[in-house]
Coordinates of C-alpha atoms in Angstrom, one line a residue:
M1 CA -11.5 3.8 8.9
I2 CA -13.2 0.7 9.7
R3 CA -13.2 -0.9 13.0
F4 CA -14.1 -4.3 14.5
D5 CA -14.5 -4.4 18.2
K6 CA -14.6 -7.8 19.8
V7 CA -16.8 -9.1 17.1
T8 CA -18.4 -12.5 17.2
K9 CA -20.7 -14.2 15.0
K10 CA -22.7 -17.4 15.7
F11 CA -24.9 -18.9 13.2
P12 CA -28.3 -20.6 13.9
D13 CA -26.8 -24.0 13.4
G14 CA -24.3 -23.2 16.1
T15 CA -21.5 -22.4 13.7
E16 CA -19.2 -19.7 15.1
A17 CA -17.8 -18.0 12.1
L18 CA -16.1 -15.3 13.9
K19 CA -14.6 -15.2 17.4
D20 CA -13.9 -12.0 19.1
I21 CA -12.3 -10.0 16.3
S22 CA -10.8 -6.6 16.8
L23 CA -9.5 -5.1 13.8
I24 CA -8.8 -1.7 12.4
L25 CA -8.9 -1.3 8.4
P26 CA -6.9 1.7 7.5
A27 CA -8.8 4.5 5.6
R28 CA -7.5 5.0 2.0
Q29 CA -5.8 1.8 1.9
L30 CA -6.4 -1.5 0.2
T31 CA -6.6 -4.4 2.9
A32 CA -6.9 -7.8 1.6
I33 CA -8.4 -10.6 3.8
I34 CA -6.9 -14.0 3.2
G35 CA -7.4 -17.5 4.6
P36 CA -8.6 -21.1 3.6
S37 CA -12.4 -21.6 2.8
G38 CA -14.6 -21.2 5.8
C39 CA -12.2 -18.9 7.9
G40 CA -14.7 -16.0 8.1
K41 CA -13.1 -13.8 5.9
T42 CA -16.4 -13.1 3.7
T43 CA -18.5 -13.0 6.8
L44 CA -16.1 -10.3 8.3
M45 CA -16.4 -8.2 5.0
K46 CA -20.2 -8.4 5.1
M47 CA -20.4 -6.9 8.6
V48 CA -19.2 -3.7 6.9
N49 CA -22.7 -3.3 4.9
K50 CA -24.9 -5.2 7.3
L51 CA -25.4 -8.2 5.2
E52 CA -24.5 -9.8 8.2
N53 CA -24.7 -8.7 11.8
P54 CA -22.7 -9.6 14.8
T55 CA -23.8 -11.6 17.7
S56 CA -21.8 -9.5 19.9
G57 CA -19.4 -6.4 19.6
A58 CA -19.7 -3.7 17.3
V59 CA -18.4 -2.2 13.9
Y60 CA -17.7 1.3 13.4
I61 CA -17.0 3.4 10.3
D62 CA -15.1 6.6 11.3
E63 CA -16.0 6.2 14.7
E64 CA -19.5 5.8 14.3
P65 CA -21.4 2.4 15.0
I66 CA -23.2 1.1 12.0
T67 CA -25.6 -0.8 14.2
G68 CA -28.1 2.2 14.0
M69 CA -27.3 3.0 10.5
D70 CA -30.2 2.9 7.9
E71 CA -29.2 -0.5 5.7
V72 CA -30.4 1.2 2.5
K73 CA -28.4 4.5 2.8
L74 CA -25.4 2.7 4.1
R75 CA -25.3 0.2 1.3
R76 CA -25.9 2.7 -1.3
S77 CA -22.9 4.5 0.1
I78 CA -20.6 1.6 -0.3
G79 CA -19.4 0.0 -3.8
Y80 CA -19.5 -3.7 -4.0
V81 CA -17.6 -5.9 -6.5
I82 CA -18.3 -9.8 -6.5
Q83 CA -17.0 -12.8 -8.5
R84 CA -20.0 -13.1 -10.5
I85 CA -19.7 -9.5 -11.5
G86 CA -23.8 -9.0 -11.5
L87 CA -24.1 -6.7 -14.4
F88 CA -27.9 -6.7 -15.7
P89 CA -27.8 -8.3 -19.3
H90 CA -30.6 -6.2 -20.5
M91 CA -28.9 -2.6 -19.6
T92 CA -26.4 -1.0 -21.5
I93 CA -23.0 -0.3 -19.8
K94 CA -24.0 3.2 -19.3
E95 CA -27.2 2.4 -17.8
N96 CA -25.4 -0.3 -15.3
V97 CA -22.7 2.3 -14.3
S98 CA -25.7 4.6 -13.8
L99 CA -27.8 2.6 -11.4
V100 CA -26.3 4.1 -8.0
P101 CA -25.6 7.5 -9.0
K102 CA -29.6 7.8 -10.2
L103 CA -30.7 6.1 -6.8
L104 CA -28.3 9.1 -5.1
D105 CA -30.5 11.7 -7.4
W106 CA -27.6 12.6 -9.0
P107 CA -27.8 15.1 -12.2
A108 CA -28.0 13.3 -15.6
D109 CA -24.8 15.3 -16.8
K110 CA -22.9 14.4 -13.7
T111 CA -23.5 10.9 -13.8
E112 CA -22.6 10.6 -17.3
R113 CA -19.4 12.4 -16.8
R114 CA -18.5 10.1 -13.9
A115 CA -19.3 7.1 -16.2
E116 CA -17.0 8.4 -18.9
E117 CA -14.0 9.3 -16.7
L118 CA -14.4 6.0 -14.7
L119 CA -14.4 3.9 -18.0
K120 CA -11.3 5.6 -19.2
L121 CA -9.4 4.8 -15.8
V122 CA -10.0 0.9 -16.4
G123 CA -9.0 1.2 -20.0
L124 CA -12.3 1.1 -21.8
D125 CA -13.3 4.0 -24.4
P126 CA -16.5 5.4 -23.2
A127 CA -17.5 6.3 -27.0
T128 CA -17.0 2.3 -27.9
F129 CA -18.5 0.8 -24.9
M130 CA -21.3 3.2 -23.5
E131 CA -24.0 1.7 -25.3
R132 CA -22.9 -1.8 -25.4
Y133 CA -24.4 -4.6 -23.6
P134 CA -22.8 -6.9 -21.1
L135 CA -22.8 -9.8 -23.2
E136 CA -21.0 -8.2 -26.1
L137 CA -17.9 -7.9 -23.7
S138 CA -15.3 -10.3 -22.6
G139 CA -14.9 -11.4 -19.1
G140 CA -12.4 -9.2 -18.4
Q141 CA -14.1 -6.2 -19.6
Q142 CA -17.1 -7.1 -17.9
Q143 CA -15.2 -7.2 -14.4
R144 CA -13.8 -3.8 -15.3
V145 CA -17.4 -2.4 -15.7
G146 CA -18.1 -4.0 -12.5
V147 CA -15.5 -2.2 -10.7
V148 CA -16.4 1.2 -12.4
R149 CA -20.0 0.7 -11.2
A150 CA -19.2 0.2 -7.8
L151 CA -17.3 3.3 -8.0
A152 CA -20.1 5.2 -9.8
G153 CA -21.4 7.1 -6.6
D154 CA -18.1 7.9 -5.3
P155 CA -18.2 5.8 -2.2
N156 CA -15.4 5.9 0.2
I157 CA -15.6 2.3 1.0
V158 CA -15.2 -0.5 -1.4
L159 CA -15.8 -4.1 -0.9
M160 CA -14.6 -6.7 -3.2
D161 CA -15.4 -10.1 -2.9
E162 CA -12.9 -12.3 -4.7
P163 CA -13.8 -10.1 -7.9
F164 CA -11.1 -11.6 -10.4
S165 CA -10.9 -15.5 -9.2
A166 CA -13.3 -16.5 -12.3
L167 CA -11.0 -14.7 -14.9
D168 CA -8.2 -16.2 -16.9
P169 CA -4.6 -16.0 -15.6
I170 CA -3.9 -13.1 -18.1
S171 CA -7.1 -11.2 -17.4
R172 CA -6.8 -11.7 -13.9
E173 CA -3.1 -10.0 -13.6
Q174 CA -4.0 -7.1 -15.6
L175 CA -6.9 -6.4 -13.7
Q176 CA -4.9 -6.7 -10.6
D177 CA -2.3 -4.1 -12.1
E178 CA -5.3 -1.8 -12.9
L179 CA -6.6 -2.0 -9.5
R180 CA -3.3 -0.9 -8.2
H181 CA -3.1 1.8 -10.6
L182 CA -6.8 2.9 -9.9
Q183 CA -6.4 3.1 -6.4
Q184 CA -3.2 5.4 -6.7
E185 CA -5.8 7.7 -8.5
I186 CA -8.8 7.3 -6.0
H187 CA -7.4 6.6 -2.7
K188 CA -10.6 4.6 -1.5
T189 CA -10.6 2.4 1.5
I190 CA -10.9 -1.0 0.0
V191 CA -11.6 -4.3 1.6
F192 CA -10.6 -7.1 -0.7
V193 CA -11.2 -10.9 0.3
T194 CA -9.4 -13.4 -1.7
H195 CA -7.8 -17.0 -1.5
D196 CA -4.7 -16.1 -3.4
M197 CA -1.7 -15.1 -1.6
D198 CA 0.3 -14.1 -4.6
E199 CA -2.7 -11.7 -5.4
A200 CA -2.9 -10.2 -1.7
L201 CA 0.9 -9.6 -1.8
K202 CA 0.9 -8.0 -5.2
I203 CA -2.2 -5.6 -4.3
A204 CA -2.3 -5.1 -0.6
D205 CA -1.1 -2.2 1.5
T206 CA -2.2 -4.3 4.4
I207 CA -2.8 -8.1 4.8
V208 CA -5.1 -9.7 7.3
V209 CA -4.5 -13.5 7.5
M210 CA -7.5 -15.4 9.2
R211 CA -7.9 -19.3 10.2
D212 CA -11.1 -20.7 11.9
G213 CA -12.6 -17.5 12.7
R214 CA -9.7 -15.7 14.2
I215 CA -6.8 -13.2 13.0
E216 CA -3.4 -15.0 12.9
Q217 CA -1.6 -12.0 11.7
I218 CA -2.1 -8.4 10.4
G219 CA 1.0 -6.7 8.5
S220 CA 2.1 -5.4 5.2
P221 CA 2.9 -7.9 2.4
Q222 CA 6.9 -7.6 3.4
Q223 CA 6.2 -8.0 7.1
L224 CA 4.4 -11.2 6.6
I225 CA 7.4 -12.4 4.3
D226 CA 10.0 -11.3 6.8
E227 CA 8.2 -12.3 9.9
P228 CA 5.3 -14.8 9.6
A229 CA 3.4 -14.9 12.8
N230 CA 3.4 -18.6 13.4
E231 CA 3.8 -21.9 11.7
F232 CA 0.1 -21.6 9.9
V233 CA 0.9 -18.2 8.4
H234 CA 4.5 -19.6 7.4
N235 CA 2.9 -22.5 5.5
F236 CA 0.0 -20.4 4.2
I237 CA 2.4 -18.0 2.5
G238 CA 4.5 -21.0 1.6
A239 CA 8.2 -21.5 2.1
E240 CA 9.4 -21.5 -1.6
R241 CA 7.4 -18.2 -2.0
I242 CA 8.9 -16.6 1.5
N243 CA 12.7 -17.4 0.3
Q244 CA 12.0 -16.3 -3.3
K245 CA 10.6 -13.0 -2.2
R246 CA 13.4 -12.8 0.9
S247 CA 16.2 -13.6 -1.7
F248 CA 15.0 -11.2 -4.3
G249 CA 17.7 -12.2 -6.9
D250 CA 20.2 -10.3 -8.5
R251 CA 18.6 -9.3 -11.8
R252 CA 18.6 -5.3 -12.2
L253 CA 15.6 -2.9 -12.1
K254 CA 15.9 -1.9 -15.6
E255 CA 14.9 -5.3 -16.7
F256 CA 11.5 -4.7 -14.4
S257 CA 10.7 -1.1 -15.8
F258 CA 7.1 -2.4 -16.8
L259 CA 6.5 -3.0 -13.2
L260 CA 7.6 0.6 -11.9
D261 CA 5.0 3.1 -10.8
L262 CA 5.1 6.0 -13.0
S263 CA 3.5 8.5 -10.3
G264 CA 5.8 11.5 -9.3
T265 CA 4.5 12.3 -6.1
G266 CA 5.9 11.6 -2.7
E267 CA 9.4 11.5 -1.3
A268 CA 11.9 9.2 -3.0
H269 CA 15.4 8.1 -3.0
Q270 CA 17.4 7.8 -6.1
V271 CA 18.9 5.0 -7.2
E272 CA 20.3 3.8 -10.8
S273 CA 18.5 1.4 -13.1
E274 CA 21.7 -1.0 -13.2
T275 CA 20.9 -1.4 -9.1
T276 CA 19.8 -5.2 -8.6
I277 CA 16.5 -6.0 -7.1
S278 CA 18.3 -7.4 -3.7
E279 CA 20.5 -4.2 -3.4
A280 CA 17.2 -1.7 -4.2
H281 CA 15.6 -3.4 -1.4
Q282 CA 18.2 -2.7 1.2
L283 CA 18.5 0.9 -0.3
L284 CA 15.0 1.1 0.4
E285 CA 15.0 0.1 3.9
S286 CA 18.0 2.2 4.7
S287 CA 17.0 5.1 3.0
G288 CA 13.8 5.8 5.4
K289 CA 11.9 6.8 2.3
P290 CA 8.8 5.3 1.3
R291 CA 10.0 4.4 -2.3
L292 CA 12.9 4.8 -4.8
A293 CA 13.3 7.0 -7.8
V294 CA 14.8 4.8 -10.5
V295 CA 17.2 6.8 -12.8
E296 CA 18.7 5.7 -16.2
N297 CA 20.8 8.2 -18.3
G298 CA 20.1 10.9 -15.8
Q299 CA 16.0 10.7 -16.3
V300 CA 13.7 9.0 -13.7
I301 CA 12.0 6.2 -15.6
G302 CA 9.6 4.9 -12.5
F303 CA 9.2 4.6 -8.9
A304 CA 9.7 1.7 -6.8
G305 CA 8.3 0.9 -3.1
E306 CA 8.2 -2.3 -1.3
R307 CA 5.0 -3.2 -3.4
E308 CA 7.2 -2.9 -6.9
L309 CA 9.9 -4.9 -5.5
L310 CA 7.5 -7.8 -4.5
K311 CA 6.1 -7.7 -7.8
A312 CA 9.7 -7.9 -9.3
A313 CA 10.5 -11.1 -7.3
L314 CA 7.2 -12.5 -8.0
H315 CA 7.9 -12.1 -12.0
E316 CA 11.3 -13.7 -11.3
E317 CA 9.7 -16.7 -9.5
K318 CA 7.3 -17.3 -12.1
E319 CA 9.9 -16.8 -15.2
T320 CA 12.3 -19.5 -13.2
I321 CA 9.5 -21.9 -12.9
V322 CA 8.5 -21.6 -16.5

């Protein structure tokens, strides 16, 4: 868990980037921080690994103040993924991924196993990619390696600063999907800064909406859609997007089977694949279960929670626009 306690940040030029921020980022969840340019979201994220320090207030990791922590040890214990990727061009993919484990004095065989395991998780065959160089990969493949490098040292916390914004729309959507599936496997505390509301709604467990150094609203994607805290949040999400996701539409779950979660863990309420998205949303709320098990011909074909239903609504919206 990461906790901000009355954090304020003032820069020497007089700019007040953060204004009395108190906030808890839940452990083992993906929290998206979103807001317009200059709202303080990147400054807030940089507080976690002491790239920025509070003017007043304190930041805690698992209730330990980071003020007295050694900066080098702290940063080596945190994964970091940035928009520019930052792979070293003269190093192979294996060497890039192995950087932090080597700094942590991991044995060579453990480091190599970790690299292979993570490359497989993001859809890159180790036999094909380990000895290649970054410039031999596409932008999407390089960003996958960037994610792998951030996870190689097995950090509990991963900071992601608009990591997919420079990619083409298809690569970006693929990586968003892969990040969600990866998070289901690794359960890290991920802080994800973005300016894209669709991205935040798609990938986040919790969304923090910021403006002018303050927090306007904190909630799940569905909470922001159903109950925007004020006019700013409503306008930032967009009336069309809110109306679209509230209505959910009358298309059936089986039409969106490719969006379902295939993981079989956790409680679920069974529904037929002929159920409409709108009906499924109502059933999810009334069941008290965290997700639905979608059944077709007597077999479970996947699971749908709040996030999957939102993704289906978003997909329907894109098709309608096209």
